[in-house]
Amino acid sequence: FPPFVSLPESAIQAAAEEAHRRGKLAFAHPTNAAGLLASVRGGVDVLVHTTPQSGPWDQTVLSAMTQKRVALIPTLKLWLYELRHDRTSARDRFVNTAVGQLRAWHASGGLILFGTDVGYMSDYDPSEEYALMAEAGMTFRQILASLTTAPAERFGESSRLGRIAVGFPADLVVLTKDPSQNVRAFAAVRYTLRDGKLIYRAFLP
């Protein structure tokens, strides 16, 4: 809530440098355009959330993000959850702004990582997140990449994780429906295997 106070860019830079010195990525949770730009210029690697409070992302924001090669976790469903008690019109405007920010970032070729605020949110169903990502222009293959190859690449693990390939761990998710027909099907999980071991089985009628 206003007034928004951003960390000084020098403080962000010091934190990011320390994270990098330890071989870690630096994440930021900006609220407005000033905080977003300070995070990007300060060396943050991943932006956690869009920033609907700031209005549409203009070319200044997009260029700064692109130049620094940051990744974005949109968490679009978070805004539906946060504003669930607000008027529908106000909630829709807020969410549409976030979807527009993701659309602009996606159109610029920016790296997108899937994520939700589950744990903070009590609603664990990610299907709405997939639908909003599709609304922002992402195809089912691009959403799949945000779940698999993109995070593996960003975390420096693409040589051993994120794909189905010989020598890779058998980390697999089996769906009951086809996400190429409806991206919400990414949430229709029937089995989950980690390193070849079954860790989840859906109870189906």
mmCIF file with all atom_site columns, C-alpha atoms in Angstrom:
data_model
loop_
_atom_site.group_PDB
_atom_site.id
_atom_site.type_symbol
_atom_site.label_atom_id
_atom_site.label_alt_id
_atom_site.label_comp_id
_atom_site.label_asym_id
_atom_site.label_entity_id
_atom_site.label_seq_id
_atom_site.pdbx_PDB_ins_code
_atom_site.Cartn_x
_atom_site.Cartn_y
_atom_site.Cartn_z
_atom_site.occupancy
_atom_site.B_iso_or_equiv
_atom_site.pdbx_formal_charge
_atom_site.auth_seq_id
_atom_site.auth_comp_id
_atom_site.auth_asym_id
_atom_site.auth_atom_id
_atom_site.pdbx_PDB_model_num
ATOM 1   C CA . PHE A 1 1   ? 0.000   0.000   0.000   1.00 0.00 ? 1   PHE A CA 1
ATOM 2   C CA . PRO A 1 2   ? 1.199   3.589   -0.633  1.00 0.00 ? 2   PRO A CA 1
ATOM 3   C CA . PRO A 1 3   ? 3.501   5.206   0.085   1.00 0.00 ? 3   PRO A CA 1
ATOM 4   C CA . PHE A 1 4   ? 5.804   2.708   -1.635  1.00 0.00 ? 4   PHE A CA 1
ATOM 5   C CA . VAL A 1 5   ? 9.378   2.770   -0.377  1.00 0.00 ? 5   VAL A CA 1
ATOM 6   C CA . SER A 1 6   ? 12.066  1.098   -2.476  1.00 0.00 ? 6   SER A CA 1
ATOM 7   C CA . LEU A 1 7   ? 15.382  -0.202  -1.219  1.00 0.00 ? 7   LEU A CA 1
ATOM 8   C CA . PRO A 1 8   ? 18.301  1.954   -2.389  1.00 0.00 ? 8   PRO A CA 1
ATOM 9   C CA . GLU A 1 9   ? 19.928  0.569   -5.517  1.00 0.00 ? 9   GLU A CA 1
ATOM 10  C CA . SER A 1 10  ? 23.257  0.400   -3.651  1.00 0.00 ? 10  SER A CA 1
ATOM 11  C CA . ALA A 1 11  ? 21.728  -1.926  -1.044  1.00 0.00 ? 11  ALA A CA 1
ATOM 12  C CA . ILE A 1 12  ? 20.246  -4.142  -3.756  1.00 0.00 ? 12  ILE A CA 1
ATOM 13  C CA . GLN A 1 13  ? 23.598  -4.238  -5.530  1.00 0.00 ? 13  GLN A CA 1
ATOM 14  C CA . ALA A 1 14  ? 25.419  -5.236  -2.334  1.00 0.00 ? 14  ALA A CA 1
ATOM 15  C CA . ALA A 1 15  ? 22.924  -8.061  -1.692  1.00 0.00 ? 15  ALA A CA 1
ATOM 16  C CA . ALA A 1 16  ? 23.106  -9.286  -5.299  1.00 0.00 ? 16  ALA A CA 1
ATOM 17  C CA . GLU A 1 17  ? 26.910  -9.240  -5.284  1.00 0.00 ? 17  GLU A CA 1
ATOM 18  C CA . GLU A 1 18  ? 26.995  -11.261 -2.070  1.00 0.00 ? 18  GLU A CA 1
ATOM 19  C CA . ALA A 1 19  ? 24.539  -13.795 -3.497  1.00 0.00 ? 19  ALA A CA 1
ATOM 20  C CA . HIS A 1 20  ? 26.624  -14.146 -6.643  1.00 0.00 ? 20  HIS A CA 1
ATOM 21  C CA . ARG A 1 21  ? 29.816  -14.474 -4.615  1.00 0.00 ? 21  ARG A CA 1
ATOM 22  C CA . ARG A 1 22  ? 28.204  -17.493 -2.945  1.00 0.00 ? 22  ARG A CA 1
ATOM 23  C CA . GLY A 1 23  ? 27.117  -18.944 -6.289  1.00 0.00 ? 23  GLY A CA 1
ATOM 24  C CA . LYS A 1 24  ? 23.445  -18.104 -5.738  1.00 0.00 ? 24  LYS A CA 1
ATOM 25  C CA . LEU A 1 25  ? 20.838  -16.205 -7.707  1.00 0.00 ? 25  LEU A CA 1
ATOM 26  C CA . ALA A 1 26  ? 19.362  -12.983 -6.341  1.00 0.00 ? 26  ALA A CA 1
ATOM 27  C CA . PHE A 1 27  ? 15.575  -12.611 -6.340  1.00 0.00 ? 27  PHE A CA 1
ATOM 28  C CA . ALA A 1 28  ? 13.618  -9.384  -5.923  1.00 0.00 ? 28  ALA A CA 1
ATOM 29  C CA . HIS A 1 29  ? 10.001  -8.653  -5.054  1.00 0.00 ? 29  HIS A CA 1
ATOM 30  C CA . PRO A 1 30  ? 9.451   -5.123  -6.423  1.00 0.00 ? 30  PRO A CA 1
ATOM 31  C CA . THR A 1 31  ? 6.137   -3.325  -6.044  1.00 0.00 ? 31  THR A CA 1
ATOM 32  C CA . ASN A 1 32  ? 6.386   -0.410  -8.465  1.00 0.00 ? 32  ASN A CA 1
ATOM 33  C CA . ALA A 1 33  ? 8.411   0.695   -11.499 1.00 0.00 ? 33  ALA A CA 1
ATOM 34  C CA . ALA A 1 34  ? 11.053  2.453   -9.393  1.00 0.00 ? 34  ALA A CA 1
ATOM 35  C CA . GLY A 1 35  ? 11.650  -0.658  -7.295  1.00 0.00 ? 35  GLY A CA 1
ATOM 36  C CA . LEU A 1 36  ? 11.695  -2.847  -10.387 1.00 0.00 ? 36  LEU A CA 1
ATOM 37  C CA . LEU A 1 37  ? 14.295  -0.678  -12.135 1.00 0.00 ? 37  LEU A CA 1
ATOM 38  C CA . ALA A 1 38  ? 16.402  -0.431  -8.976  1.00 0.00 ? 38  ALA A CA 1
ATOM 39  C CA . SER A 1 39  ? 16.346  -4.234  -8.705  1.00 0.00 ? 39  SER A CA 1
ATOM 40  C CA . VAL A 1 40  ? 17.318  -4.758  -12.326 1.00 0.00 ? 40  VAL A CA 1
ATOM 41  C CA . ARG A 1 41  ? 20.099  -2.171  -12.254 1.00 0.00 ? 41  ARG A CA 1
ATOM 42  C CA . GLY A 1 42  ? 21.282  -3.566  -8.928  1.00 0.00 ? 42  GLY A CA 1
ATOM 43  C CA . GLY A 1 43  ? 22.024  -6.946  -10.485 1.00 0.00 ? 43  GLY A CA 1
ATOM 44  C CA . VAL A 1 44  ? 19.016  -9.051  -9.447  1.00 0.00 ? 44  VAL A CA 1
ATOM 45  C CA . ASP A 1 45  ? 18.617  -12.237 -11.493 1.00 0.00 ? 45  ASP A CA 1
ATOM 46  C CA . VAL A 1 46  ? 14.929  -13.062 -11.044 1.00 0.00 ? 46  VAL A CA 1
ATOM 47  C CA . LEU A 1 47  ? 11.924  -10.788 -10.562 1.00 0.00 ? 47  LEU A CA 1
ATOM 48  C CA . VAL A 1 48  ? 9.257   -12.448 -8.457  1.00 0.00 ? 48  VAL A CA 1
ATOM 49  C CA . HIS A 1 49  ? 5.864   -11.098 -9.642  1.00 0.00 ? 49  HIS A CA 1
ATOM 50  C CA . THR A 1 50  ? 4.679   -8.607  -12.181 1.00 0.00 ? 50  THR A CA 1
ATOM 51  C CA . THR A 1 51  ? 3.994   -5.105  -10.829 1.00 0.00 ? 51  THR A CA 1
ATOM 52  C CA . PRO A 1 52  ? 0.386   -4.146  -11.685 1.00 0.00 ? 52  PRO A CA 1
ATOM 53  C CA . GLN A 1 53  ? 0.603   -1.164  -9.311  1.00 0.00 ? 53  GLN A CA 1
ATOM 54  C CA . SER A 1 54  ? 3.072   0.471   -11.728 1.00 0.00 ? 54  SER A CA 1
ATOM 55  C CA . GLY A 1 55  ? 0.799   0.382   -14.783 1.00 0.00 ? 55  GLY A CA 1
ATOM 56  C CA . PRO A 1 56  ? 1.944   -0.997  -18.157 1.00 0.00 ? 56  PRO A CA 1
ATOM 57  C CA . TRP A 1 57  ? 5.656   -1.662  -18.601 1.00 0.00 ? 57  TRP A CA 1
ATOM 58  C CA . ASP A 1 58  ? 7.078   0.842   -21.065 1.00 0.00 ? 58  ASP A CA 1
ATOM 59  C CA . GLN A 1 59  ? 10.158  0.426   -23.228 1.00 0.00 ? 59  GLN A CA 1
ATOM 60  C CA . THR A 1 60  ? 12.411  1.837   -20.510 1.00 0.00 ? 60  THR A CA 1
ATOM 61  C CA . VAL A 1 61  ? 11.444  -0.998  -18.171 1.00 0.00 ? 61  VAL A CA 1
ATOM 62  C CA . LEU A 1 62  ? 11.516  -3.698  -20.853 1.00 0.00 ? 62  LEU A CA 1
ATOM 63  C CA . SER A 1 63  ? 14.883  -2.561  -22.233 1.00 0.00 ? 63  SER A CA 1
ATOM 64  C CA . ALA A 1 64  ? 16.454  -2.521  -18.774 1.00 0.00 ? 64  ALA A CA 1
ATOM 65  C CA . MET A 1 65  ? 15.148  -6.027  -18.040 1.00 0.00 ? 65  MET A CA 1
ATOM 66  C CA . THR A 1 66  ? 16.299  -7.324  -21.438 1.00 0.00 ? 66  THR A CA 1
ATOM 67  C CA . GLN A 1 67  ? 19.746  -5.763  -21.174 1.00 0.00 ? 67  GLN A CA 1
ATOM 68  C CA . LYS A 1 68  ? 20.338  -7.328  -17.755 1.00 0.00 ? 68  LYS A CA 1
ATOM 69  C CA . ARG A 1 69  ? 18.854  -10.671 -18.878 1.00 0.00 ? 69  ARG A CA 1
ATOM 70  C CA . VAL A 1 70  ? 16.646  -11.040 -15.835 1.00 0.00 ? 70  VAL A CA 1
ATOM 71  C CA . ALA A 1 71  ? 14.020  -13.773 -15.587 1.00 0.00 ? 71  ALA A CA 1
ATOM 72  C CA . LEU A 1 72  ? 10.409  -13.180 -14.567 1.00 0.00 ? 72  LEU A CA 1
ATOM 73  C CA . ILE A 1 73  ? 8.089   -15.316 -12.448 1.00 0.00 ? 73  ILE A CA 1
ATOM 74  C CA . PRO A 1 74  ? 4.703   -13.735 -13.281 1.00 0.00 ? 74  PRO A CA 1
ATOM 75  C CA . THR A 1 75  ? 2.495   -15.230 -10.494 1.00 0.00 ? 75  THR A CA 1
ATOM 76  C CA . LEU A 1 76  ? -0.574  -13.750 -12.176 1.00 0.00 ? 76  LEU A CA 1
ATOM 77  C CA . LYS A 1 77  ? -3.052  -15.727 -10.108 1.00 0.00 ? 77  LYS A CA 1
ATOM 78  C CA . LEU A 1 78  ? -1.689  -14.021 -7.001  1.00 0.00 ? 78  LEU A CA 1
ATOM 79  C CA . TRP A 1 79  ? -3.506  -10.830 -7.991  1.00 0.00 ? 79  TRP A CA 1
ATOM 80  C CA . LEU A 1 80  ? -6.821  -12.670 -8.307  1.00 0.00 ? 80  LEU A CA 1
ATOM 81  C CA . TYR A 1 81  ? -6.215  -14.068 -4.840  1.00 0.00 ? 81  TYR A CA 1
ATOM 82  C CA . GLU A 1 82  ? -5.112  -10.779 -3.294  1.00 0.00 ? 82  GLU A CA 1
ATOM 83  C CA . LEU A 1 83  ? -8.091  -8.860  -4.663  1.00 0.00 ? 83  LEU A CA 1
ATOM 84  C CA . ARG A 1 84  ? -10.683 -11.625 -4.181  1.00 0.00 ? 84  ARG A CA 1
ATOM 85  C CA . HIS A 1 85  ? -12.695 -9.403  -1.808  1.00 0.00 ? 85  HIS A CA 1
ATOM 86  C CA . ASP A 1 86  ? -12.530 -6.308  -4.043  1.00 0.00 ? 86  ASP A CA 1
ATOM 87  C CA . ARG A 1 87  ? -15.017 -5.230  -6.677  1.00 0.00 ? 87  ARG A CA 1
ATOM 88  C CA . THR A 1 88  ? -14.839 -7.418  -9.778  1.00 0.00 ? 88  THR A CA 1
ATOM 89  C CA . SER A 1 89  ? -14.128 -4.445  -12.059 1.00 0.00 ? 89  SER A CA 1
ATOM 90  C CA . ALA A 1 90  ? -11.178 -3.258  -9.938  1.00 0.00 ? 90  ALA A CA 1
ATOM 91  C CA . ARG A 1 91  ? -9.781  -6.789  -9.693  1.00 0.00 ? 91  ARG A CA 1
ATOM 92  C CA . ASP A 1 92  ? -10.098 -7.330  -13.443 1.00 0.00 ? 92  ASP A CA 1
ATOM 93  C CA . ARG A 1 93  ? -8.295  -4.062  -14.236 1.00 0.00 ? 93  ARG A CA 1
ATOM 94  C CA . PHE A 1 94  ? -5.455  -5.014  -11.911 1.00 0.00 ? 94  PHE A CA 1
ATOM 95  C CA . VAL A 1 95  ? -5.118  -8.527  -13.320 1.00 0.00 ? 95  VAL A CA 1
ATOM 96  C CA . ASN A 1 96  ? -5.361  -7.280  -16.908 1.00 0.00 ? 96  ASN A CA 1
ATOM 97  C CA . THR A 1 97  ? -2.467  -4.912  -16.243 1.00 0.00 ? 97  THR A CA 1
ATOM 98  C CA . ALA A 1 98  ? -0.372  -7.828  -14.960 1.00 0.00 ? 98  ALA A CA 1
ATOM 99  C CA . VAL A 1 99  ? -1.308  -9.944  -17.983 1.00 0.00 ? 99  VAL A CA 1
ATOM 100 C CA . GLY A 1 100 ? -0.341  -7.016  -20.230 1.00 0.00 ? 100 GLY A CA 1
ATOM 101 C CA . GLN A 1 101 ? 3.054   -6.763  -18.513 1.00 0.00 ? 101 GLN A CA 1
ATOM 102 C CA . LEU A 1 102 ? 3.697   -10.446 -19.109 1.00 0.00 ? 102 LEU A CA 1
ATOM 103 C CA . ARG A 1 103 ? 2.519   -10.096 -22.703 1.00 0.00 ? 103 ARG A CA 1
ATOM 104 C CA . ALA A 1 104 ? 5.017   -7.267  -23.275 1.00 0.00 ? 104 ALA A CA 1
ATOM 105 C CA . TRP A 1 105 ? 7.847   -9.203  -21.610 1.00 0.00 ? 105 TRP A CA 1
ATOM 106 C CA . HIS A 1 106 ? 7.035   -12.337 -23.595 1.00 0.00 ? 106 HIS A CA 1
ATOM 107 C CA . ALA A 1 107 ? 6.913   -10.343 -26.854 1.00 0.00 ? 107 ALA A CA 1
ATOM 108 C CA . SER A 1 108 ? 10.364  -8.932  -26.069 1.00 0.00 ? 108 SER A CA 1
ATOM 109 C CA . GLY A 1 109 ? 11.756  -12.480 -25.800 1.00 0.00 ? 109 GLY A CA 1
ATOM 110 C CA . GLY A 1 110 ? 12.231  -12.382 -22.040 1.00 0.00 ? 110 GLY A CA 1
ATOM 111 C CA . LEU A 1 111 ? 12.819  -15.506 -19.972 1.00 0.00 ? 111 LEU A CA 1
ATOM 112 C CA . ILE A 1 112 ? 9.746   -16.666 -18.047 1.00 0.00 ? 112 ILE A CA 1
ATOM 113 C CA . LEU A 1 113 ? 9.773   -19.117 -15.142 1.00 0.00 ? 113 LEU A CA 1
ATOM 114 C CA . PHE A 1 114 ? 6.616   -20.709 -13.751 1.00 0.00 ? 114 PHE A CA 1
ATOM 115 C CA . GLY A 1 115 ? 5.784   -20.115 -10.126 1.00 0.00 ? 115 GLY A CA 1
ATOM 116 C CA . THR A 1 116 ? 2.922   -19.378 -7.769  1.00 0.00 ? 116 THR A CA 1
ATOM 117 C CA . ASP A 1 117 ? 2.561   -18.006 -4.278  1.00 0.00 ? 117 ASP A CA 1
ATOM 118 C CA . VAL A 1 118 ? 1.264   -21.306 -2.923  1.00 0.00 ? 118 VAL A CA 1
ATOM 119 C CA . GLY A 1 119 ? 1.941   -21.338 0.789   1.00 0.00 ? 119 GLY A CA 1
ATOM 120 C CA . TYR A 1 120 ? 1.000   -17.696 0.994   1.00 0.00 ? 120 TYR A CA 1
ATOM 121 C CA . MET A 1 121 ? -2.094  -18.482 -1.084  1.00 0.00 ? 121 MET A CA 1
ATOM 122 C CA . SER A 1 122 ? -4.351  -21.150 0.344   1.00 0.00 ? 122 SER A CA 1
ATOM 123 C CA . ASP A 1 123 ? -5.651  -21.999 -3.149  1.00 0.00 ? 123 ASP A CA 1
ATOM 124 C CA . TYR A 1 124 ? -3.255  -24.615 -4.523  1.00 0.00 ? 124 TYR A CA 1
ATOM 125 C CA . ASP A 1 125 ? -4.829  -25.079 -7.986  1.00 0.00 ? 125 ASP A CA 1
ATOM 126 C CA . PRO A 1 126 ? -2.440  -23.648 -10.635 1.00 0.00 ? 126 PRO A CA 1
ATOM 127 C CA . SER A 1 127 ? -4.851  -23.981 -13.573 1.00 0.00 ? 127 SER A CA 1
ATOM 128 C CA . GLU A 1 128 ? -5.800  -20.284 -13.492 1.00 0.00 ? 128 GLU A CA 1
ATOM 129 C CA . GLU A 1 129 ? -2.122  -19.357 -13.719 1.00 0.00 ? 129 GLU A CA 1
ATOM 130 C CA . TYR A 1 130 ? -1.764  -21.416 -16.893 1.00 0.00 ? 130 TYR A CA 1
ATOM 131 C CA . ALA A 1 131 ? -4.885  -19.803 -18.378 1.00 0.00 ? 131 ALA A CA 1
ATOM 132 C CA . LEU A 1 132 ? -3.615  -16.285 -17.637 1.00 0.00 ? 132 LEU A CA 1
ATOM 133 C CA . MET A 1 133 ? -0.208  -17.078 -19.135 1.00 0.00 ? 133 MET A CA 1
ATOM 134 C CA . ALA A 1 134 ? -1.980  -18.253 -22.285 1.00 0.00 ? 134 ALA A CA 1
ATOM 135 C CA . GLU A 1 135 ? -4.010  -15.026 -22.272 1.00 0.00 ? 135 GLU A CA 1
ATOM 136 C CA . ALA A 1 136 ? -0.686  -13.162 -22.272 1.00 0.00 ? 136 ALA A CA 1
ATOM 137 C CA . GLY A 1 137 ? 0.213   -14.893 -25.545 1.00 0.00 ? 137 GLY A CA 1
ATOM 138 C CA . MET A 1 138 ? 2.175   -17.919 -24.374 1.00 0.00 ? 138 MET A CA 1
ATOM 139 C CA . THR A 1 139 ? 1.623   -21.182 -26.235 1.00 0.00 ? 139 THR A CA 1
ATOM 140 C CA . PHE A 1 140 ? 1.344   -24.488 -24.400 1.00 0.00 ? 140 PHE A CA 1
ATOM 141 C CA . ARG A 1 141 ? 4.934   -25.307 -25.444 1.00 0.00 ? 141 ARG A CA 1
ATOM 142 C CA . GLN A 1 142 ? 6.180   -22.014 -24.021 1.00 0.00 ? 142 GLN A CA 1
ATOM 143 C CA . ILE A 1 143 ? 4.317   -22.626 -20.777 1.00 0.00 ? 143 ILE A CA 1
ATOM 144 C CA . LEU A 1 144 ? 5.832   -26.120 -20.683 1.00 0.00 ? 144 LEU A CA 1
ATOM 145 C CA . ALA A 1 145 ? 9.285   -24.551 -21.127 1.00 0.00 ? 145 ALA A CA 1
ATOM 146 C CA . SER A 1 146 ? 8.593   -22.228 -18.170 1.00 0.00 ? 146 SER A CA 1
ATOM 147 C CA . LEU A 1 147 ? 8.055   -25.377 -16.075 1.00 0.00 ? 147 LEU A CA 1
ATOM 148 C CA . THR A 1 148 ? 11.045  -27.360 -17.359 1.00 0.00 ? 148 THR A CA 1
ATOM 149 C CA . THR A 1 149 ? 13.860  -26.173 -19.613 1.00 0.00 ? 149 THR A CA 1
ATOM 150 C CA . ALA A 1 150 ? 13.744  -22.471 -18.665 1.00 0.00 ? 150 ALA A CA 1
ATOM 151 C CA . PRO A 1 151 ? 14.274  -22.961 -14.901 1.00 0.00 ? 151 PRO A CA 1
ATOM 152 C CA . ALA A 1 152 ? 16.888  -25.626 -15.557 1.00 0.00 ? 152 ALA A CA 1
ATOM 153 C CA . GLU A 1 153 ? 18.754  -23.155 -17.744 1.00 0.00 ? 153 GLU A CA 1
ATOM 154 C CA . ARG A 1 154 ? 18.422  -20.220 -15.331 1.00 0.00 ? 154 ARG A CA 1
ATOM 155 C CA . PHE A 1 155 ? 19.633  -22.286 -12.374 1.00 0.00 ? 155 PHE A CA 1
ATOM 156 C CA . GLY A 1 156 ? 22.582  -23.628 -14.373 1.00 0.00 ? 156 GLY A CA 1
ATOM 157 C CA . GLU A 1 157 ? 21.252  -27.207 -14.394 1.00 0.00 ? 157 GLU A CA 1
ATOM 158 C CA . SER A 1 158 ? 20.352  -27.654 -18.073 1.00 0.00 ? 158 SER A CA 1
ATOM 159 C CA . SER A 1 159 ? 23.109  -30.225 -18.562 1.00 0.00 ? 159 SER A CA 1
ATOM 160 C CA . ARG A 1 160 ? 21.295  -32.646 -16.249 1.00 0.00 ? 160 ARG A CA 1
ATOM 161 C CA . LEU A 1 161 ? 17.730  -31.440 -15.592 1.00 0.00 ? 161 LEU A CA 1
ATOM 162 C CA . GLY A 1 162 ? 14.674  -30.115 -17.380 1.00 0.00 ? 162 GLY A CA 1
ATOM 163 C CA . ARG A 1 163 ? 14.409  -32.594 -20.260 1.00 0.00 ? 163 ARG A CA 1
ATOM 164 C CA . ILE A 1 164 ? 13.627  -36.216 -20.956 1.00 0.00 ? 164 ILE A CA 1
ATOM 165 C CA . ALA A 1 165 ? 16.981  -37.521 -22.161 1.00 0.00 ? 165 ALA A CA 1
ATOM 166 C CA . VAL A 1 166 ? 19.387  -40.403 -21.711 1.00 0.00 ? 166 VAL A CA 1
ATOM 167 C CA . GLY A 1 167 ? 21.335  -39.983 -18.479 1.00 0.00 ? 167 GLY A CA 1
ATOM 168 C CA . PHE A 1 168 ? 18.913  -37.458 -16.987 1.00 0.00 ? 168 PHE A CA 1
ATOM 169 C CA . PRO A 1 169 ? 16.951  -38.248 -13.789 1.00 0.00 ? 169 PRO A CA 1
ATOM 170 C CA . ALA A 1 170 ? 13.485  -39.629 -14.521 1.00 0.00 ? 170 ALA A CA 1
ATOM 171 C CA . ASP A 1 171 ? 11.639  -36.584 -13.191 1.00 0.00 ? 171 ASP A CA 1
ATOM 172 C CA . LEU A 1 172 ? 8.296   -36.949 -14.960 1.00 0.00 ? 172 LEU A CA 1
ATOM 173 C CA . VAL A 1 173 ? 4.752   -35.656 -14.710 1.00 0.00 ? 173 VAL A CA 1
ATOM 174 C CA . VAL A 1 174 ? 2.001   -37.632 -16.430 1.00 0.00 ? 174 VAL A CA 1
ATOM 175 C CA . LEU A 1 175 ? -1.183  -35.715 -17.254 1.00 0.00 ? 175 LEU A CA 1
ATOM 176 C CA . THR A 1 176 ? -4.715  -37.012 -17.710 1.00 0.00 ? 176 THR A CA 1
ATOM 177 C CA . LYS A 1 177 ? -5.518  -34.456 -20.443 1.00 0.00 ? 177 LYS A CA 1
ATOM 178 C CA . ASP A 1 178 ? -3.739  -32.773 -23.351 1.00 0.00 ? 178 ASP A CA 1
ATOM 179 C CA . PRO A 1 179 ? -2.434  -29.242 -22.633 1.00 0.00 ? 179 PRO A CA 1
ATOM 180 C CA . SER A 1 180 ? -2.137  -28.547 -26.359 1.00 0.00 ? 180 SER A CA 1
ATOM 181 C CA . GLN A 1 181 ? -5.946  -28.530 -26.371 1.00 0.00 ? 181 GLN A CA 1
ATOM 182 C CA . ASN A 1 182 ? -6.381  -26.586 -23.133 1.00 0.00 ? 182 ASN A CA 1
ATOM 183 C CA . VAL A 1 183 ? -3.467  -25.279 -21.051 1.00 0.00 ? 183 VAL A CA 1
ATOM 184 C CA . ARG A 1 184 ? -5.437  -25.844 -17.852 1.00 0.00 ? 184 ARG A CA 1
ATOM 185 C CA . ALA A 1 185 ? -4.624  -29.525 -18.420 1.00 0.00 ? 185 ALA A CA 1
ATOM 186 C CA . PHE A 1 186 ? -1.134  -28.868 -17.035 1.00 0.00 ? 186 PHE A CA 1
ATOM 187 C CA . ALA A 1 187 ? -2.876  -29.017 -13.650 1.00 0.00 ? 187 ALA A CA 1
ATOM 188 C CA . ALA A 1 188 ? -4.521  -32.371 -14.411 1.00 0.00 ? 188 ALA A CA 1
ATOM 189 C CA . VAL A 1 189 ? -1.697  -34.448 -12.939 1.00 0.00 ? 189 VAL A CA 1
ATOM 190 C CA . ARG A 1 190 ? -2.163  -38.205 -12.793 1.00 0.00 ? 190 ARG A CA 1
ATOM 191 C CA . TYR A 1 191 ? 1.308   -39.316 -11.699 1.00 0.00 ? 191 TYR A CA 1
ATOM 192 C CA . THR A 1 192 ? 4.499   -37.600 -10.586 1.00 0.00 ? 192 THR A CA 1
ATOM 193 C CA . LEU A 1 193 ? 7.840   -39.386 -10.571 1.00 0.00 ? 193 LEU A CA 1
ATOM 194 C CA . ARG A 1 194 ? 11.041  -38.061 -9.105  1.00 0.00 ? 194 ARG A CA 1
ATOM 195 C CA . ASP A 1 195 ? 14.243  -39.838 -10.087 1.00 0.00 ? 195 ASP A CA 1
ATOM 196 C CA . GLY A 1 196 ? 12.112  -42.740 -11.298 1.00 0.00 ? 196 GLY A CA 1
ATOM 197 C CA . LYS A 1 197 ? 10.178  -43.132 -8.042  1.00 0.00 ? 197 LYS A CA 1
ATOM 198 C CA . LEU A 1 198 ? 6.444   -42.534 -7.826  1.00 0.00 ? 198 LEU A CA 1
ATOM 199 C CA . ILE A 1 199 ? 5.831   -39.703 -5.349  1.00 0.00 ? 199 ILE A CA 1
ATOM 200 C CA . TYR A 1 200 ? 2.252   -38.770 -6.284  1.00 0.00 ? 200 TYR A CA 1
ATOM 201 C CA . ARG A 1 201 ? -0.761  -40.595 -7.706  1.00 0.00 ? 201 ARG A CA 1
ATOM 202 C CA . ALA A 1 202 ? -4.079  -38.848 -8.256  1.00 0.00 ? 202 ALA A CA 1
ATOM 203 C CA . PHE A 1 203 ? -7.181  -40.447 -6.810  1.00 0.00 ? 203 PHE A CA 1
ATOM 204 C CA . LEU A 1 204 ? -9.351  -40.760 -9.899  1.00 0.00 ? 204 LEU A CA 1
ATOM 205 C CA . PRO A 1 205 ? -12.993 -41.896 -9.910  1.00 0.00 ? 205 PRO A CA 1
#
